[in-house]
mmCIF file of C-alpha atoms in Angstrom:
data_model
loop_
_atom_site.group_PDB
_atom_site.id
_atom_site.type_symbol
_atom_site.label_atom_id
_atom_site.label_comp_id
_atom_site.label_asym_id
_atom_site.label_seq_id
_atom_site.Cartn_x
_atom_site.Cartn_y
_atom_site.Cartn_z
ATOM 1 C CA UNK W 1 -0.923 94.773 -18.589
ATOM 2 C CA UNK W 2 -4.436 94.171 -16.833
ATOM 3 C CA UNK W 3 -5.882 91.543 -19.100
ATOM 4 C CA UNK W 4 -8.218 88.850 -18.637
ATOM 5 C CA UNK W 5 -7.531 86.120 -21.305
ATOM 6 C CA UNK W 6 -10.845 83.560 -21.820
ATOM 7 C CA UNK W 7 -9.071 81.981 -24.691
ATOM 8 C CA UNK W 8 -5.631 80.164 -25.126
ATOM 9 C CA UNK W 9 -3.472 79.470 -27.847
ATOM 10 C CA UNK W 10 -1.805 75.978 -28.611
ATOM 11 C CA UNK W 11 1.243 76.081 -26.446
ATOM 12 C CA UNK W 12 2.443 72.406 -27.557
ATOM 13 C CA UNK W 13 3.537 73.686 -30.662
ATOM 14 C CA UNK W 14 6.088 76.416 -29.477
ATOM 15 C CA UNK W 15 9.588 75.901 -28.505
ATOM 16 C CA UNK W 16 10.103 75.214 -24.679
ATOM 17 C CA UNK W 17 11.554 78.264 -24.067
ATOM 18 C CA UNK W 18 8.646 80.061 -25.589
ATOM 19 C CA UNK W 19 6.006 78.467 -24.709
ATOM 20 C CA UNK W 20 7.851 78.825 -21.015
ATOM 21 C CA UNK W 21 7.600 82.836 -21.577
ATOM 22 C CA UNK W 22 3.812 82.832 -23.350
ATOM 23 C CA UNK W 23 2.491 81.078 -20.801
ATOM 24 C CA UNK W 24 3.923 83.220 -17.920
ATOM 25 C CA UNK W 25 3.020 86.165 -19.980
ATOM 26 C CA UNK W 26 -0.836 84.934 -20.095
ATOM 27 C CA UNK W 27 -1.461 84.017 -16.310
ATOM 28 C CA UNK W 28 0.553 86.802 -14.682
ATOM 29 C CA UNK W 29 -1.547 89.535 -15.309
ATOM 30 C CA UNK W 30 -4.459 87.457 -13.988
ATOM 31 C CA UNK W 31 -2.648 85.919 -11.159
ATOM 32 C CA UNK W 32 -2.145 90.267 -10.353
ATOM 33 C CA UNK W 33 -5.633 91.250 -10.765
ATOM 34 C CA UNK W 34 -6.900 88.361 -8.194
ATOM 35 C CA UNK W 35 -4.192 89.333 -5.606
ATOM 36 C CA UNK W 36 -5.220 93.126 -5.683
ATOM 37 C CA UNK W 37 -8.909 91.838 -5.821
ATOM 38 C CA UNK W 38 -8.594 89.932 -2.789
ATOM 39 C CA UNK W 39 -6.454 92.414 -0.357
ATOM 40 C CA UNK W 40 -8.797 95.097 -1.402
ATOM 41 C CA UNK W 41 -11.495 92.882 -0.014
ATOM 42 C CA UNK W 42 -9.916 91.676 2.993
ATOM 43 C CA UNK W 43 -8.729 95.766 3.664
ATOM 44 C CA UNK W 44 -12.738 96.358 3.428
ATOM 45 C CA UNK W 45 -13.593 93.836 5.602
ATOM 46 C CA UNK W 46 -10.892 94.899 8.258
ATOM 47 C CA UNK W 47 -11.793 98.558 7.762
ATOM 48 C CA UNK W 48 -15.674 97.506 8.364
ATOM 49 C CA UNK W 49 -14.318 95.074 11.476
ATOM 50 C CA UNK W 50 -13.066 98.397 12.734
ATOM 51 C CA UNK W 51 -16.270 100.272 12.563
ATOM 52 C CA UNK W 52 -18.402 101.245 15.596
ATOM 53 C CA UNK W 53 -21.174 102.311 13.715
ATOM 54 C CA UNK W 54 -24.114 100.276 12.037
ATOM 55 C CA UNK W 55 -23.007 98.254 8.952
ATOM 56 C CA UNK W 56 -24.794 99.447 6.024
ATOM 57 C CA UNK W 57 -26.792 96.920 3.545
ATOM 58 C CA UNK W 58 -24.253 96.856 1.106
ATOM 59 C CA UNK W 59 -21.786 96.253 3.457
ATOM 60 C CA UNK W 60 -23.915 93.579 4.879
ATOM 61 C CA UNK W 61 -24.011 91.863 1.424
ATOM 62 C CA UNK W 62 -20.677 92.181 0.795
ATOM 63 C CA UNK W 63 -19.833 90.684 3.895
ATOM 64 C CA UNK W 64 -22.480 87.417 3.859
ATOM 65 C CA UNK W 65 -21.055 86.835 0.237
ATOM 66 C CA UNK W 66 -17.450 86.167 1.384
ATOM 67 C CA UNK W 67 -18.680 84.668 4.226
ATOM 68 C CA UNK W 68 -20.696 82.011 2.548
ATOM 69 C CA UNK W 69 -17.427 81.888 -0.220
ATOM 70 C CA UNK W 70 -14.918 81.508 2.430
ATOM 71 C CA UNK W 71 -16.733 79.249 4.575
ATOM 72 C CA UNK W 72 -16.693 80.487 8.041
ATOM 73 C CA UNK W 73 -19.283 81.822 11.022
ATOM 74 C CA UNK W 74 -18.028 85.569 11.648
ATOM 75 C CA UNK W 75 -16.716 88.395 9.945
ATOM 76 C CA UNK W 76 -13.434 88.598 12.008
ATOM 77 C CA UNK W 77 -12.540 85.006 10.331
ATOM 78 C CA UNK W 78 -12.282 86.507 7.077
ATOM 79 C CA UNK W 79 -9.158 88.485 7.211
ATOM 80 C CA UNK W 80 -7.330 85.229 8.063
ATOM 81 C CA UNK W 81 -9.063 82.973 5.105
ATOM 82 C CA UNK W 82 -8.611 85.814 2.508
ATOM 83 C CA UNK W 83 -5.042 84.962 1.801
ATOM 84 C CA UNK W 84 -2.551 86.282 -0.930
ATOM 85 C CA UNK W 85 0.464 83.635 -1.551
ATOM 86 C CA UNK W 86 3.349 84.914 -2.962
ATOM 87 C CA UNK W 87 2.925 85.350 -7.127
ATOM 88 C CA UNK W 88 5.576 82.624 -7.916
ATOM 89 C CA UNK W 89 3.913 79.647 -5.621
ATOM 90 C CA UNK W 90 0.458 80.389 -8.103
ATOM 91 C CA UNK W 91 2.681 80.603 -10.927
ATOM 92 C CA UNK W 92 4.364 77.089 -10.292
ATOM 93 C CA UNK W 93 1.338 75.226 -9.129
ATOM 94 C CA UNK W 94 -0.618 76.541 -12.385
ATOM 95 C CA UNK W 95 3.003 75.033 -14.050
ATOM 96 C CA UNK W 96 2.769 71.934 -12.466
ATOM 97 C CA UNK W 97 -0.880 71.082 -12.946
ATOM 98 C CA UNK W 98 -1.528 72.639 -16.379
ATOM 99 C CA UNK W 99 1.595 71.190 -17.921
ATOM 100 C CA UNK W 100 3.166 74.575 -18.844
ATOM 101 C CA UNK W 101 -0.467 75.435 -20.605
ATOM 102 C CA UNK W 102 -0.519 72.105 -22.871
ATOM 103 C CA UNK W 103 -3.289 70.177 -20.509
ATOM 104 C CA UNK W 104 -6.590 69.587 -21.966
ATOM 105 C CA UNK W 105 -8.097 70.951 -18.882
ATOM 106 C CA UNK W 106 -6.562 74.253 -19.325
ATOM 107 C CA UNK W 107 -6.809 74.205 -23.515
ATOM 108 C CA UNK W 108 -10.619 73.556 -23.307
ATOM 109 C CA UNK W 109 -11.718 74.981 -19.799
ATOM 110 C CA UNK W 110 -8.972 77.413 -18.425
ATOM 111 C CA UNK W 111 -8.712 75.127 -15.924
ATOM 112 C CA UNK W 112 -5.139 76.196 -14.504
ATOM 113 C CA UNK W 113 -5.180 73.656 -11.303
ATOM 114 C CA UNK W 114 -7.373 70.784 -12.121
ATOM 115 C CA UNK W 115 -9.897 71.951 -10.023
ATOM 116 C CA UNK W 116 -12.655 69.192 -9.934
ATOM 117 C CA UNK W 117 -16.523 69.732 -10.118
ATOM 118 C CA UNK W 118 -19.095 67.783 -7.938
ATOM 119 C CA UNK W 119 -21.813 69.463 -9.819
ATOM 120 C CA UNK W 120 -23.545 69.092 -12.414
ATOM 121 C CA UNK W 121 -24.920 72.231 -12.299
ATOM 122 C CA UNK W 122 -21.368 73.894 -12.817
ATOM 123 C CA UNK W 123 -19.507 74.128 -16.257
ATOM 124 C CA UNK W 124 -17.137 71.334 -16.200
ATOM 125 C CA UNK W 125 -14.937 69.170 -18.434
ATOM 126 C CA UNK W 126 -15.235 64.927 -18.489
ATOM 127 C CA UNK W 127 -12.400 63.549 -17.274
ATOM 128 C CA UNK W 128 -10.950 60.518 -18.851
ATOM 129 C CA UNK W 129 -10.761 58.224 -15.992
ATOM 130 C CA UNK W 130 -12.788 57.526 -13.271
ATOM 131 C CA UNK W 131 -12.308 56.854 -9.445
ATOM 132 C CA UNK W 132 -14.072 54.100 -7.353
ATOM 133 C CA UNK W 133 -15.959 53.598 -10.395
ATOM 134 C CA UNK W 134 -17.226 57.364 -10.424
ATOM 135 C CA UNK W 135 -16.289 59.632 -13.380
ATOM 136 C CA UNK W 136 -14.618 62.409 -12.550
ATOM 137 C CA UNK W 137 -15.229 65.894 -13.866
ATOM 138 C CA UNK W 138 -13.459 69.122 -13.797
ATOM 139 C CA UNK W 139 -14.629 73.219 -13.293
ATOM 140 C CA UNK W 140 -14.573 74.717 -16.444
ATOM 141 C CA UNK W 141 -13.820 78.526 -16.272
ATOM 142 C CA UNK W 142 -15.171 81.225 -18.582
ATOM 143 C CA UNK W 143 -11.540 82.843 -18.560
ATOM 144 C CA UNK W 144 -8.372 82.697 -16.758
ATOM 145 C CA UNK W 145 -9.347 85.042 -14.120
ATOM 146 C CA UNK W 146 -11.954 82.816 -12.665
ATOM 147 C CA UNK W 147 -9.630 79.733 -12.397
ATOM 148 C CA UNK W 148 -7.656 81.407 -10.488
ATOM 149 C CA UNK W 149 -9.679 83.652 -8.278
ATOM 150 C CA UNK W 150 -11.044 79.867 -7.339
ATOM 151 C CA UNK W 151 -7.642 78.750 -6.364
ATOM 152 C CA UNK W 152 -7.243 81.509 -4.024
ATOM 153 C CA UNK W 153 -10.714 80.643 -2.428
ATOM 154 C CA UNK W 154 -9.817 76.544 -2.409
ATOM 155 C CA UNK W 155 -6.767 77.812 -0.691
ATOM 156 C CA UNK W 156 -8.488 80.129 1.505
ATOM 157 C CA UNK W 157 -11.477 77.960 2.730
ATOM 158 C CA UNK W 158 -10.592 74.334 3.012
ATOM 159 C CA UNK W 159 -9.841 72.415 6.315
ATOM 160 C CA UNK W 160 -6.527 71.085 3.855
ATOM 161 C CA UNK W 161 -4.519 74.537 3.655
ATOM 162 C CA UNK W 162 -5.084 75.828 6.920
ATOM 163 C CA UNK W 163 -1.457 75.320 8.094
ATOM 164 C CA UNK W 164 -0.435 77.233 5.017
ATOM 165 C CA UNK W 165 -2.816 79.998 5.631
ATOM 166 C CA UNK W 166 -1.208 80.556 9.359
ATOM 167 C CA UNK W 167 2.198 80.027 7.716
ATOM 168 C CA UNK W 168 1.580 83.181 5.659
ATOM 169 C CA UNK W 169 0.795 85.080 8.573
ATOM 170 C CA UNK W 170 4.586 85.226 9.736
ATOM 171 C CA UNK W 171 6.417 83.872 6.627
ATOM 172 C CA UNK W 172 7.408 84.777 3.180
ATOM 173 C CA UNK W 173 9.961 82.394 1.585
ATOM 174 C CA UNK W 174 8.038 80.281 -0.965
ATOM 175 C CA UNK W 175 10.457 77.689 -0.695
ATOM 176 C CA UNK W 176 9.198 77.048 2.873
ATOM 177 C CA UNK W 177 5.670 77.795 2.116
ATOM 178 C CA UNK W 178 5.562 75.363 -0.641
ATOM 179 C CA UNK W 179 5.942 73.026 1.952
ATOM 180 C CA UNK W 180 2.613 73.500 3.415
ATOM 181 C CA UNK W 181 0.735 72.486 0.141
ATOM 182 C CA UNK W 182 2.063 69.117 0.403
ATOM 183 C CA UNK W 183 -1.772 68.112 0.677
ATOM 184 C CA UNK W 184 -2.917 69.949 -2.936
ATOM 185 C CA UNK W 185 -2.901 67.257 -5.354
ATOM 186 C CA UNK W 186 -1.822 63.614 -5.889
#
């Protein structure tokens, strides 16, 4: 089903095998949603690429908001950048980083990836260790949704992932694909 969760139960306490099958239950739907989200967007973009006729203002708006989301100079970038991996890559990383659903970052700030915050302007969790003698903070996400809508665009905009975006273009095997994320996290 369609739903957005902004709240998450205690996984520790379940049975591994549970707790396996909760947490898939809870992201999936989300992990869904973003994917159609996202290839509706890029088929809007390509459909107003195609266009020989004057953009209109929504358009315009539409377009300068994934633009300045995305990070790049042109419309015709955006099809490449707007990316949809394959459901079970998002579905391991959010394993991997969020400890099956147990991590603090995900109980207290649906943070599924450890994404980090550089600003104190954003929501954001304090981390308990610091690097270089900086503390380090984390995004905090107002649901599920949102953490991993901002996955997609991490994946989609940064210098890092741009061998796995063009490795998308022609392949579909996660098992080669996860290869190209060598570079997400320590």
């Amino acid at each position: 089903a369609p739903i957005i969760y902004d709240s998450v139960p205690d996984f520790s306490k379940l049975k591994i095998a549970e707790r396996k099958k909760k947490f898939i239950d809870l992201i999936l739907p989300s992990v869904l949603l973003v994917k159609y989200h996202i290839s509706n967007d890029r088929n809007r973009i390509n459909e107003i690429i195609a266009e020989e006729k004057a953009v209109s203002v929504k358009d315009t708006a539409f377009v300068n908001g994934l633009i300045r989301i995305y990070k790049v100079d042109s419309i015709e970038q955006l099809p490449k950048r707007m990316i949809t991996p394959p459901s079970s890559i998002i579905l391991a990383q959010a394993v991997l980083e969020s400890g099956w659903g147990t991590s603090r970052f995900f109980r207290q700030g649906n943070n599924l990836f450890g994404m980090w915050s550089y600003s104190g302007s954003q929501d954001r969790l304090k981390a308990k260790y610091s690097r270089k003698g900086r503390q380090i903070h984390v995004r905090k996400f107002p649901d599920i949704y949102s953490s991993i809508l901002n996955y997609y665009f991490t994946l989609g905009r940064l210098r890092a992932y741009r061998d796995f975006r063009e490795a998308l273009l022609t392949e579909s095997n996660p098992f080669i694909l996860v290869d190209y994320l060598n570079r997400y996290s320590e």
